mmCIF file of C-alpha atoms in Angstrom:
data_model
loop_
_atom_site.group_PDB
_atom_site.id
_atom_site.type_symbol
_atom_site.label_atom_id
_atom_site.label_comp_id
_atom_site.label_asym_id
_atom_site.label_seq_id
_atom_site.Cartn_x
_atom_site.Cartn_y
_atom_site.Cartn_z
ATOM 1 C CA MET A 53 -3.128 -13.781 19.689
ATOM 2 C CA ASP A 54 -1.717 -12.204 22.851
ATOM 3 C CA TYR A 55 -3.988 -9.164 23.072
ATOM 4 C CA LEU A 56 -2.035 -7.395 25.815
ATOM 5 C CA THR A 57 1.339 -7.705 24.061
ATOM 6 C CA THR A 58 -0.065 -6.541 20.724
ATOM 7 C CA LEU A 59 -1.815 -3.614 22.406
ATOM 8 C CA GLN A 60 1.450 -2.617 24.091
ATOM 9 C CA MET A 61 3.197 -2.621 20.701
ATOM 10 C CA LEU A 62 0.599 -0.218 19.313
ATOM 11 C CA ASN A 63 0.558 2.037 22.378
ATOM 12 C CA ASP A 64 4.353 2.271 22.325
ATOM 13 C CA CYS A 65 3.898 4.145 19.043
ATOM 14 C CA HIS A 66 3.199 7.863 18.892
ATOM 15 C CA GLY A 67 -0.204 8.091 17.259
ATOM 16 C CA PRO A 68 -2.460 11.012 18.203
ATOM 17 C CA SER A 69 -5.002 12.211 15.656
ATOM 18 C CA GLY A 70 -3.132 13.714 12.719
ATOM 19 C CA ASP A 71 0.158 11.879 13.350
ATOM 20 C CA GLU A 72 -0.609 8.170 13.115
ATOM 21 C CA GLY A 73 2.360 7.112 10.972
ATOM 22 C CA GLN A 74 4.123 5.004 13.605
ATOM 23 C CA VAL A 75 0.944 3.088 14.400
ATOM 24 C CA ALA A 76 0.250 2.520 10.697
ATOM 25 C CA ALA A 77 3.767 1.175 10.131
ATOM 26 C CA THR A 78 3.445 -1.265 13.042
ATOM 27 C CA LEU A 79 0.008 -2.440 11.913
ATOM 28 C CA GLN A 80 1.260 -2.894 8.353
ATOM 29 C CA ARG A 81 4.157 -5.051 9.547
ATOM 30 C CA LEU A 82 1.757 -7.213 11.565
ATOM 31 C CA ALA A 83 -0.850 -7.464 8.780
ATOM 32 C CA GLU A 84 1.352 -8.062 5.726
ATOM 33 C CA PRO A 85 1.753 -11.842 6.197
ATOM 34 C CA TYR A 86 -2.028 -12.245 5.864
ATOM 35 C CA ALA A 87 -2.663 -9.756 3.034
ATOM 36 C CA ASP A 88 -2.394 -9.680 -0.739
ATOM 37 C CA ALA A 89 -1.492 -5.990 -0.634
ATOM 38 C CA CYS A 90 -1.040 -3.156 1.850
ATOM 39 C CA ARG A 91 -0.877 0.553 1.149
ATOM 40 C CA ILE A 92 -1.149 3.860 2.956
ATOM 41 C CA ASP A 93 -3.258 6.543 1.266
ATOM 42 C CA THR A 94 -2.813 10.308 1.183
ATOM 43 C CA MET A 95 -4.661 10.816 4.473
ATOM 44 C CA GLY A 96 -2.555 8.165 6.223
ATOM 45 C CA ASN A 97 -5.168 5.396 6.318
ATOM 46 C CA LEU A 98 -3.712 1.881 6.153
ATOM 47 C CA ILE A 99 -5.567 -0.320 3.641
ATOM 48 C CA VAL A 100 -5.031 -4.090 3.915
ATOM 49 C CA HIS A 101 -6.462 -5.941 0.908
ATOM 50 C CA LYS A 102 -7.417 -9.632 0.717
ATOM 51 C CA LYS A 103 -8.570 -10.137 -2.854
ATOM 52 C CA GLY A 104 -11.779 -11.972 -3.680
ATOM 53 C CA PRO A 105 -14.219 -12.226 -6.613
ATOM 54 C CA GLY A 106 -17.298 -11.194 -4.641
ATOM 55 C CA PRO A 107 -18.664 -7.867 -3.404
ATOM 56 C CA LYS A 108 -16.375 -5.288 -1.814
ATOM 57 C CA VAL A 109 -16.418 -5.423 1.975
ATOM 58 C CA MET A 110 -14.729 -2.734 4.074
ATOM 59 C CA ILE A 111 -14.007 -3.462 7.740
ATOM 60 C CA ALA A 112 -12.658 -0.367 9.489
ATOM 61 C CA ALA A 113 -11.184 0.536 12.867
ATOM 62 C CA HIS A 114 -9.604 3.880 13.646
ATOM 63 C CA MET A 115 -6.009 3.791 14.851
ATOM 64 C CA ASP A 116 -5.652 7.371 16.103
ATOM 65 C CA SER A 117 -5.945 8.389 19.729
ATOM 66 C CA ILE A 118 -6.856 11.503 21.624
ATOM 67 C CA GLY A 119 -3.894 13.614 22.696
ATOM 68 C CA LEU A 120 -2.697 17.103 23.451
ATOM 69 C CA ILE A 121 -0.797 19.750 21.507
ATOM 70 C CA VAL A 122 1.500 22.421 22.961
ATOM 71 C CA THR A 123 0.173 25.960 22.427
ATOM 72 C CA HIS A 124 2.461 28.053 24.672
ATOM 73 C CA ILE A 125 5.702 27.650 26.603
ATOM 74 C CA GLU A 126 5.536 29.693 29.798
ATOM 75 C CA LYS A 127 8.471 31.597 31.284
ATOM 76 C CA GLU A 128 8.538 29.140 34.202
ATOM 77 C CA GLY A 129 9.062 26.252 31.777
ATOM 78 C CA TYR A 130 5.522 24.882 31.945
ATOM 79 C CA LEU A 131 3.541 23.996 28.814
ATOM 80 C CA SER A 132 0.024 25.148 28.040
ATOM 81 C CA PHE A 133 -1.822 22.877 25.644
ATOM 82 C CA GLY A 134 -4.895 22.339 23.509
ATOM 83 C CA LYS A 135 -6.784 19.134 22.877
ATOM 84 C CA LEU A 136 -6.751 16.633 20.044
ATOM 85 C CA GLY A 137 -10.131 14.970 20.400
ATOM 86 C CA GLY A 138 -12.223 14.521 23.526
ATOM 87 C CA LEU A 139 -9.965 15.352 26.449
ATOM 88 C CA HIS A 140 -11.717 15.845 29.800
ATOM 89 C CA PRO A 141 -9.863 17.651 32.611
ATOM 90 C CA GLU A 142 -11.114 15.392 35.404
ATOM 91 C CA SER A 143 -9.885 12.327 33.493
ATOM 92 C CA ILE A 144 -6.348 13.479 32.686
ATOM 93 C CA LEU A 145 -5.229 15.446 35.761
ATOM 94 C CA HIS A 146 -1.919 14.019 37.097
ATOM 95 C CA THR A 147 -1.539 11.749 34.065
ATOM 96 C CA PRO A 148 2.012 11.068 32.798
ATOM 97 C CA VAL A 149 2.484 12.014 29.141
ATOM 98 C CA ARG A 150 5.064 11.243 26.454
ATOM 99 C CA PHE A 151 6.120 13.388 23.499
ATOM 100 C CA LYS A 152 7.158 11.979 20.132
ATOM 101 C CA ASN A 153 10.835 12.714 20.829
ATOM 102 C CA GLY A 154 10.718 10.796 24.125
ATOM 103 C CA VAL A 155 10.387 13.770 26.493
ATOM 104 C CA THR A 156 8.067 12.944 29.379
ATOM 105 C CA GLY A 157 5.935 15.081 31.638
ATOM 106 C CA VAL A 158 2.905 15.118 33.913
ATOM 107 C CA ILE A 159 -0.357 17.041 33.682
ATOM 108 C CA ALA A 160 -0.877 19.397 36.632
ATOM 109 C CA LEU A 161 -3.442 21.946 37.823
ATOM 110 C CA ARG A 162 -2.760 25.625 38.395
ATOM 111 C CA GLN A 163 -2.780 26.190 42.164
ATOM 112 C CA LYS A 164 -5.336 29.012 42.209
ATOM 113 C CA VAL A 165 -8.042 26.779 40.702
ATOM 114 C CA ALA A 166 -10.152 24.337 42.686
ATOM 115 C CA ALA A 167 -10.318 20.876 41.176
ATOM 116 C CA LYS A 168 -14.131 20.987 41.054
ATOM 117 C CA ASP A 169 -13.998 24.144 38.899
ATOM 118 C CA MET A 170 -11.159 23.213 36.551
ATOM 119 C CA THR A 171 -11.260 23.372 32.776
ATOM 120 C CA LEU A 172 -8.651 22.207 30.263
ATOM 121 C CA GLN A 173 -7.273 25.746 30.207
ATOM 122 C CA ASP A 174 -6.444 25.400 33.910
ATOM 123 C CA LEU A 175 -4.145 22.434 33.273
ATOM 124 C CA TYR A 176 -0.527 22.474 32.131
ATOM 125 C CA VAL A 177 2.268 20.002 31.451
ATOM 126 C CA ASP A 178 5.324 19.960 33.718
ATOM 127 C CA ILE A 179 8.326 18.455 31.886
ATOM 128 C CA GLY A 180 10.801 19.269 34.657
ATOM 129 C CA ALA A 181 12.244 22.309 32.879
ATOM 130 C CA ARG A 182 13.556 25.082 35.132
ATOM 131 C CA ASN A 183 12.619 27.912 32.762
ATOM 132 C CA GLU A 184 11.335 28.732 29.277
ATOM 133 C CA GLU A 185 14.757 28.441 27.634
ATOM 134 C CA GLU A 186 15.311 24.961 29.001
ATOM 135 C CA ALA A 187 11.800 23.903 28.006
ATOM 136 C CA ARG A 188 12.337 25.117 24.435
ATOM 137 C CA HIS A 189 15.342 22.821 24.121
ATOM 138 C CA LEU A 190 13.022 19.909 24.869
ATOM 139 C CA VAL A 191 9.741 20.690 23.091
ATOM 140 C CA GLN A 192 8.312 23.196 20.643
ATOM 141 C CA VAL A 193 4.916 24.801 20.163
ATOM 142 C CA GLY A 194 2.938 22.379 18.001
ATOM 143 C CA ASP A 195 4.498 19.237 19.496
ATOM 144 C CA THR A 196 1.981 16.592 20.526
ATOM 145 C CA ALA A 197 1.873 14.250 23.497
ATOM 146 C CA VAL A 198 0.028 11.072 24.440
ATOM 147 C CA CYS A 199 -0.566 9.233 27.687
ATOM 148 C CA GLY A 200 2.566 7.485 28.950
ATOM 149 C CA MET A 201 0.911 4.770 31.048
ATOM 150 C CA PRO A 202 1.376 1.056 30.168
ATOM 151 C CA PRO A 203 -1.493 -1.429 29.797
ATOM 152 C CA PHE A 204 -1.991 -4.151 32.382
ATOM 153 C CA ALA A 205 -4.294 -7.092 33.025
ATOM 154 C CA MET A 206 -6.805 -7.608 35.850
ATOM 155 C CA GLY A 207 -8.092 -11.132 35.408
ATOM 156 C CA SER A 208 -9.859 -11.204 32.039
ATOM 157 C CA HIS A 209 -9.936 -7.399 31.929
ATOM 158 C CA ILE A 210 -7.353 -5.191 30.207
ATOM 159 C CA VAL A 211 -6.783 -1.676 31.549
ATOM 160 C CA SER A 212 -5.006 0.764 29.277
ATOM 161 C CA PRO A 213 -5.068 4.171 27.661
ATOM 162 C CA TYR A 214 -6.277 4.179 24.074
ATOM 163 C CA LEU A 215 -8.326 1.003 24.101
ATOM 164 C CA ASP A 216 -10.378 3.497 22.081
ATOM 165 C CA ASN A 217 -9.563 2.329 19.553
ATOM 166 C CA ARG A 218 -6.353 0.290 19.540
ATOM 167 C CA ILE A 219 -8.165 -2.709 21.032
ATOM 168 C CA SER A 220 -10.377 -2.777 17.916
ATOM 169 C CA CYS A 221 -7.239 -2.680 15.759
ATOM 170 C CA VAL A 222 -6.049 -5.745 17.675
ATOM 171 C CA ALA A 223 -9.394 -7.456 17.006
ATOM 172 C CA LEU A 224 -9.060 -6.722 13.268
ATOM 173 C CA LEU A 225 -5.553 -8.181 13.208
ATOM 174 C CA ASP A 226 -6.786 -11.266 15.029
ATOM 175 C CA ALA A 227 -9.627 -11.689 12.529
ATOM 176 C CA LEU A 228 -7.358 -11.068 9.552
ATOM 177 C CA ARG A 229 -5.109 -13.974 10.503
ATOM 178 C CA SER A 230 -8.106 -16.216 11.269
ATOM 179 C CA ILE A 231 -9.776 -16.033 7.853
ATOM 180 C CA GLU A 232 -9.523 -19.411 6.136
ATOM 181 C CA HIS A 233 -11.756 -18.898 3.122
ATOM 182 C CA HIS A 234 -13.639 -15.981 1.624
ATOM 183 C CA THR A 235 -15.340 -14.902 -1.575
ATOM 184 C CA SER A 236 -15.771 -11.224 -0.761
ATOM 185 C CA ASP A 237 -13.185 -8.681 -1.853
ATOM 186 C CA LEU A 238 -11.964 -7.703 1.607
ATOM 187 C CA TYR A 239 -10.511 -4.372 2.702
ATOM 188 C CA PHE A 240 -9.362 -4.132 6.304
ATOM 189 C CA VAL A 241 -8.854 -0.415 6.885
ATOM 190 C CA PHE A 242 -7.155 1.276 9.829
ATOM 191 C CA THR A 243 -8.338 4.874 9.684
ATOM 192 C CA VAL A 244 -6.920 8.187 10.856
ATOM 193 C CA GLN A 245 -8.408 11.237 12.576
ATOM 194 C CA GLU A 246 -11.629 9.621 13.780
ATOM 195 C CA GLU A 247 -11.318 11.494 17.071
ATOM 196 C CA LEU A 248 -11.319 14.815 15.186
ATOM 197 C CA GLY A 249 -14.581 14.158 13.351
ATOM 198 C CA LEU A 250 -14.467 10.902 11.328
ATOM 199 C CA ARG A 251 -12.064 12.526 8.862
ATOM 200 C CA GLY A 252 -10.030 9.580 7.599
ATOM 201 C CA SER A 253 -12.840 7.131 6.906
ATOM 202 C CA LYS A 254 -14.682 9.419 4.501
ATOM 203 C CA PRO A 255 -12.088 9.618 1.684
ATOM 204 C CA VAL A 256 -10.978 5.977 2.030
ATOM 205 C CA ALA A 257 -14.578 4.761 1.784
ATOM 206 C CA TYR A 258 -15.031 6.957 -1.288
ATOM 207 C CA ALA A 259 -11.907 5.407 -2.860
ATOM 208 C CA ILE A 260 -12.840 1.788 -2.077
ATOM 209 C CA ASP A 261 -16.556 2.260 -2.853
ATOM 210 C CA PRO A 262 -17.598 -0.797 -0.800
ATOM 211 C CA ASP A 263 -20.851 -2.702 -1.114
ATOM 212 C CA TYR A 264 -20.848 -3.501 2.603
ATOM 213 C CA ALA A 265 -18.989 -1.980 5.536
ATOM 214 C CA ILE A 266 -18.476 -2.644 9.222
ATOM 215 C CA ALA A 267 -17.064 -0.063 11.637
ATOM 216 C CA VAL A 268 -15.366 -1.603 14.668
ATOM 217 C CA ASP A 269 -14.957 0.614 17.725
ATOM 218 C CA VAL A 270 -15.483 0.638 21.470
ATOM 219 C CA THR A 271 -18.825 1.456 23.044
ATOM 220 C CA ALA A 272 -19.835 2.574 26.509
ATOM 221 C CA ALA A 273 -20.134 -0.199 29.084
ATOM 222 C CA GLU A 274 -21.941 0.097 32.403
ATOM 223 C CA GLU A 275 -20.317 2.187 35.135
ATOM 224 C CA LEU A 276 -21.385 2.559 38.763
ATOM 225 C CA ASP A 277 -22.925 6.016 38.446
ATOM 226 C CA ASP A 278 -23.786 5.910 34.736
ATOM 227 C CA GLN A 279 -25.363 2.561 34.025
ATOM 228 C CA HIS A 280 -27.712 3.579 31.223
ATOM 229 C CA ARG A 281 -25.629 5.738 28.854
ATOM 230 C CA GLY A 282 -25.186 2.675 26.663
ATOM 231 C CA SER A 283 -26.831 -0.722 26.453
ATOM 232 C CA CYS A 284 -23.748 -2.928 26.921
ATOM 233 C CA VAL A 285 -21.912 -4.653 29.742
ATOM 234 C CA LEU A 286 -18.353 -5.918 30.052
ATOM 235 C CA GLY A 287 -18.219 -9.639 29.385
ATOM 236 C CA GLY A 288 -21.522 -9.642 27.504
ATOM 237 C CA GLY A 289 -19.949 -10.454 24.148
ATOM 238 C CA ALA A 290 -19.618 -8.651 20.843
ATOM 239 C CA ALA A 291 -21.857 -5.584 20.692
ATOM 240 C CA ILE A 292 -23.845 -5.465 17.452
ATOM 241 C CA LYS A 293 -24.616 -1.837 16.759
ATOM 242 C CA VAL A 294 -28.224 -0.789 16.302
ATOM 243 C CA MET A 295 -27.613 2.952 16.486
ATOM 244 C CA ASP A 296 -25.522 5.776 17.850
ATOM 245 C CA THR A 297 -25.577 9.507 17.160
ATOM 246 C CA SER A 298 -23.814 9.023 13.807
ATOM 247 C CA ILE A 299 -25.889 6.196 12.299
ATOM 248 C CA VAL A 300 -29.037 4.128 12.533
ATOM 249 C CA CYS A 301 -27.825 0.816 11.139
ATOM 250 C CA PRO A 302 -29.909 -0.788 8.369
ATOM 251 C CA PRO A 303 -32.049 -3.576 9.870
ATOM 252 C CA GLU A 304 -30.683 -6.066 7.334
ATOM 253 C CA MET A 305 -27.138 -5.483 8.629
ATOM 254 C CA VAL A 306 -28.207 -5.874 12.256
ATOM 255 C CA GLU A 307 -30.065 -9.067 11.329
ATOM 256 C CA LEU A 308 -27.142 -10.444 9.311
ATOM 257 C CA LEU A 309 -24.671 -9.941 12.161
ATOM 258 C CA THR A 310 -27.134 -11.294 14.726
ATOM 259 C CA ASN A 311 -27.761 -14.436 12.687
ATOM 260 C CA LEU A 312 -24.035 -14.970 12.190
ATOM 261 C CA ALA A 313 -23.455 -14.690 15.944
ATOM 262 C CA LEU A 314 -26.237 -17.170 16.648
ATOM 263 C CA LYS A 315 -25.029 -19.588 13.960
ATOM 264 C CA ARG A 316 -21.414 -19.511 15.171
ATOM 265 C CA GLU A 317 -22.408 -19.500 18.866
ATOM 266 C CA ILE A 318 -20.623 -16.184 19.418
ATOM 267 C CA PRO A 319 -21.808 -14.329 22.542
ATOM 268 C CA PHE A 320 -23.344 -10.996 21.587
ATOM 269 C CA GLN A 321 -25.398 -8.074 22.826
ATOM 270 C CA LYS A 322 -27.061 -5.096 21.152
ATOM 271 C CA ASP A 323 -25.281 -1.729 21.068
ATOM 272 C CA ILE A 324 -27.450 1.371 21.402
ATOM 273 C CA LEU A 325 -25.330 4.414 22.232
ATOM 274 C CA THR A 326 -27.094 7.669 23.091
ATOM 275 C CA ALA A 327 -23.981 9.860 22.947
ATOM 276 C CA GLY A 328 -21.080 9.398 20.540
ATOM 277 C CA GLY A 329 -20.485 7.987 17.083
ATOM 278 C CA THR A 330 -18.045 5.972 14.983
ATOM 279 C CA ASP A 331 -16.589 5.848 11.476
ATOM 280 C CA ALA A 332 -19.865 4.201 10.443
ATOM 281 C CA GLY A 333 -21.306 7.705 10.440
ATOM 282 C CA SER A 334 -19.202 8.858 7.492
ATOM 283 C CA ILE A 335 -18.871 5.503 5.715
ATOM 284 C CA HIS A 336 -22.608 4.911 5.269
ATOM 285 C CA LEU A 337 -23.052 8.303 3.578
ATOM 286 C CA THR A 338 -20.367 7.632 0.941
ATOM 287 C CA ARG A 339 -21.332 8.112 -2.717
ATOM 288 C CA ALA A 340 -24.847 6.659 -3.140
ATOM 289 C CA GLY A 341 -24.717 5.107 0.336
ATOM 290 C CA VAL A 342 -23.149 1.969 1.807
ATOM 291 C CA LEU A 343 -24.868 -0.820 3.727
ATOM 292 C CA THR A 344 -23.030 -0.280 6.994
ATOM 293 C CA GLY A 345 -23.120 -2.007 10.345
ATOM 294 C CA GLY A 346 -21.086 -1.821 13.498
ATOM 295 C CA ILE A 347 -19.431 -4.265 15.879
ATOM 296 C CA SER A 348 -18.296 -2.779 19.178
ATOM 297 C CA ILE A 349 -16.162 -3.738 22.161
ATOM 298 C CA PRO A 350 -17.730 -2.652 25.472
ATOM 299 C CA CYS A 351 -15.392 -0.330 27.354
ATOM 300 C CA ARG A 352 -15.523 1.446 30.696
ATOM 301 C CA TYR A 353 -13.970 4.856 31.456
ATOM 302 C CA VAL A 354 -13.644 5.864 27.793
ATOM 303 C CA HIS A 355 -11.228 8.744 27.060
ATOM 304 C CA SER A 356 -9.409 8.263 30.340
ATOM 305 C CA PRO A 357 -5.938 6.763 30.948
ATOM 306 C CA VAL A 358 -7.575 3.660 32.470
ATOM 307 C CA GLU A 359 -10.039 2.448 29.860
ATOM 308 C CA MET A 360 -11.181 -1.103 30.617
ATOM 309 C CA ALA A 361 -12.271 -3.939 28.324
ATOM 310 C CA ASP A 362 -12.746 -7.690 28.664
ATOM 311 C CA THR A 363 -10.622 -10.049 26.563
ATOM 312 C CA GLU A 364 -13.608 -12.382 26.123
ATOM 313 C CA ASP A 365 -15.459 -9.544 24.378
ATOM 314 C CA VAL A 366 -12.426 -8.852 22.191
ATOM 315 C CA SER A 367 -12.334 -12.512 21.186
ATOM 316 C CA ALA A 368 -16.065 -12.487 20.406
ATOM 317 C CA VAL A 369 -15.650 -9.378 18.231
ATOM 318 C CA SER A 370 -12.735 -10.974 16.374
ATOM 319 C CA ARG A 371 -14.773 -14.121 15.732
ATOM 320 C CA LEU A 372 -17.762 -12.123 14.475
ATOM 321 C CA ILE A 373 -15.558 -10.086 12.123
ATOM 322 C CA THR A 374 -14.099 -13.345 10.809
ATOM 323 C CA ALA A 375 -17.567 -14.822 10.308
ATOM 324 C CA PHE A 376 -18.727 -11.733 8.392
ATOM 325 C CA ALA A 377 -15.596 -11.715 6.232
ATOM 326 C CA GLN A 378 -16.123 -15.370 5.348
ATOM 327 C CA GLU A 379 -19.858 -15.067 4.705
ATOM 328 C CA LYS A 380 -21.017 -15.336 1.092
ATOM 329 C CA LEU A 381 -22.845 -12.032 0.580
#
């Protein structure tokens, strides 16, 4: 699979938390040739089913992204906005953005505020409107916007907005088309509203009632001034989750994934994340509880327009998902 091209297809969609329909439609079109059935539930989660006689296995990756929502249109034509998910002012200043209707803009800082003191409330979106009336012909209060930057490659690295978590969606698609045999009853689920508090995964896990589950997401990789926030490095292989702030994974799941990686000679590392969680946090608490693990893709500069991942890690994650899906549980 061409990871960069597939990622671009997903990022071309408008898909902030709460409005993931375009992403779901694209994923469904790409997944249907490898599925027995596809459906979208009430929340907007995409459920891709590969039938099998064995236990139910749910493999989930969230397809929503962080974004912004217009709260006020100023008399000068500028847009004040609120956040959808974890927006950080220092990461998004001067970022180009794109609205669902195609209107573009750039995030700017109010002149009376020093950059070192800025908050999200000090930022605004400039869409080139000359006044409030002109702006209102282009956007409305409640409209949402996402980052308008394209992905690009740097050697084996991919740099892009929304690798969190579109790159995991790509890994699921790659695994889905790689499965040659399986006995488990497989549900590949692309969830909504993870960035707003793991909202989509909870009802879909309740509906599927899986015996086993894997949440696939990005995890923090080393950065120059923050080398110990997570345990993973770019290029170190698939990150098998031990814990984050949403879950302590059952030892049997960690052991199962580790043994599969060793058996299939898949490069791997252990994922211990001291800040942040994934859909595993809500899935494992479903009904009477679900044996839940996590497989992560190391990522630098998370929740910025220039998130960075390594394609070798993406491939390793895809292979480990495939191995788990094909394992007789």
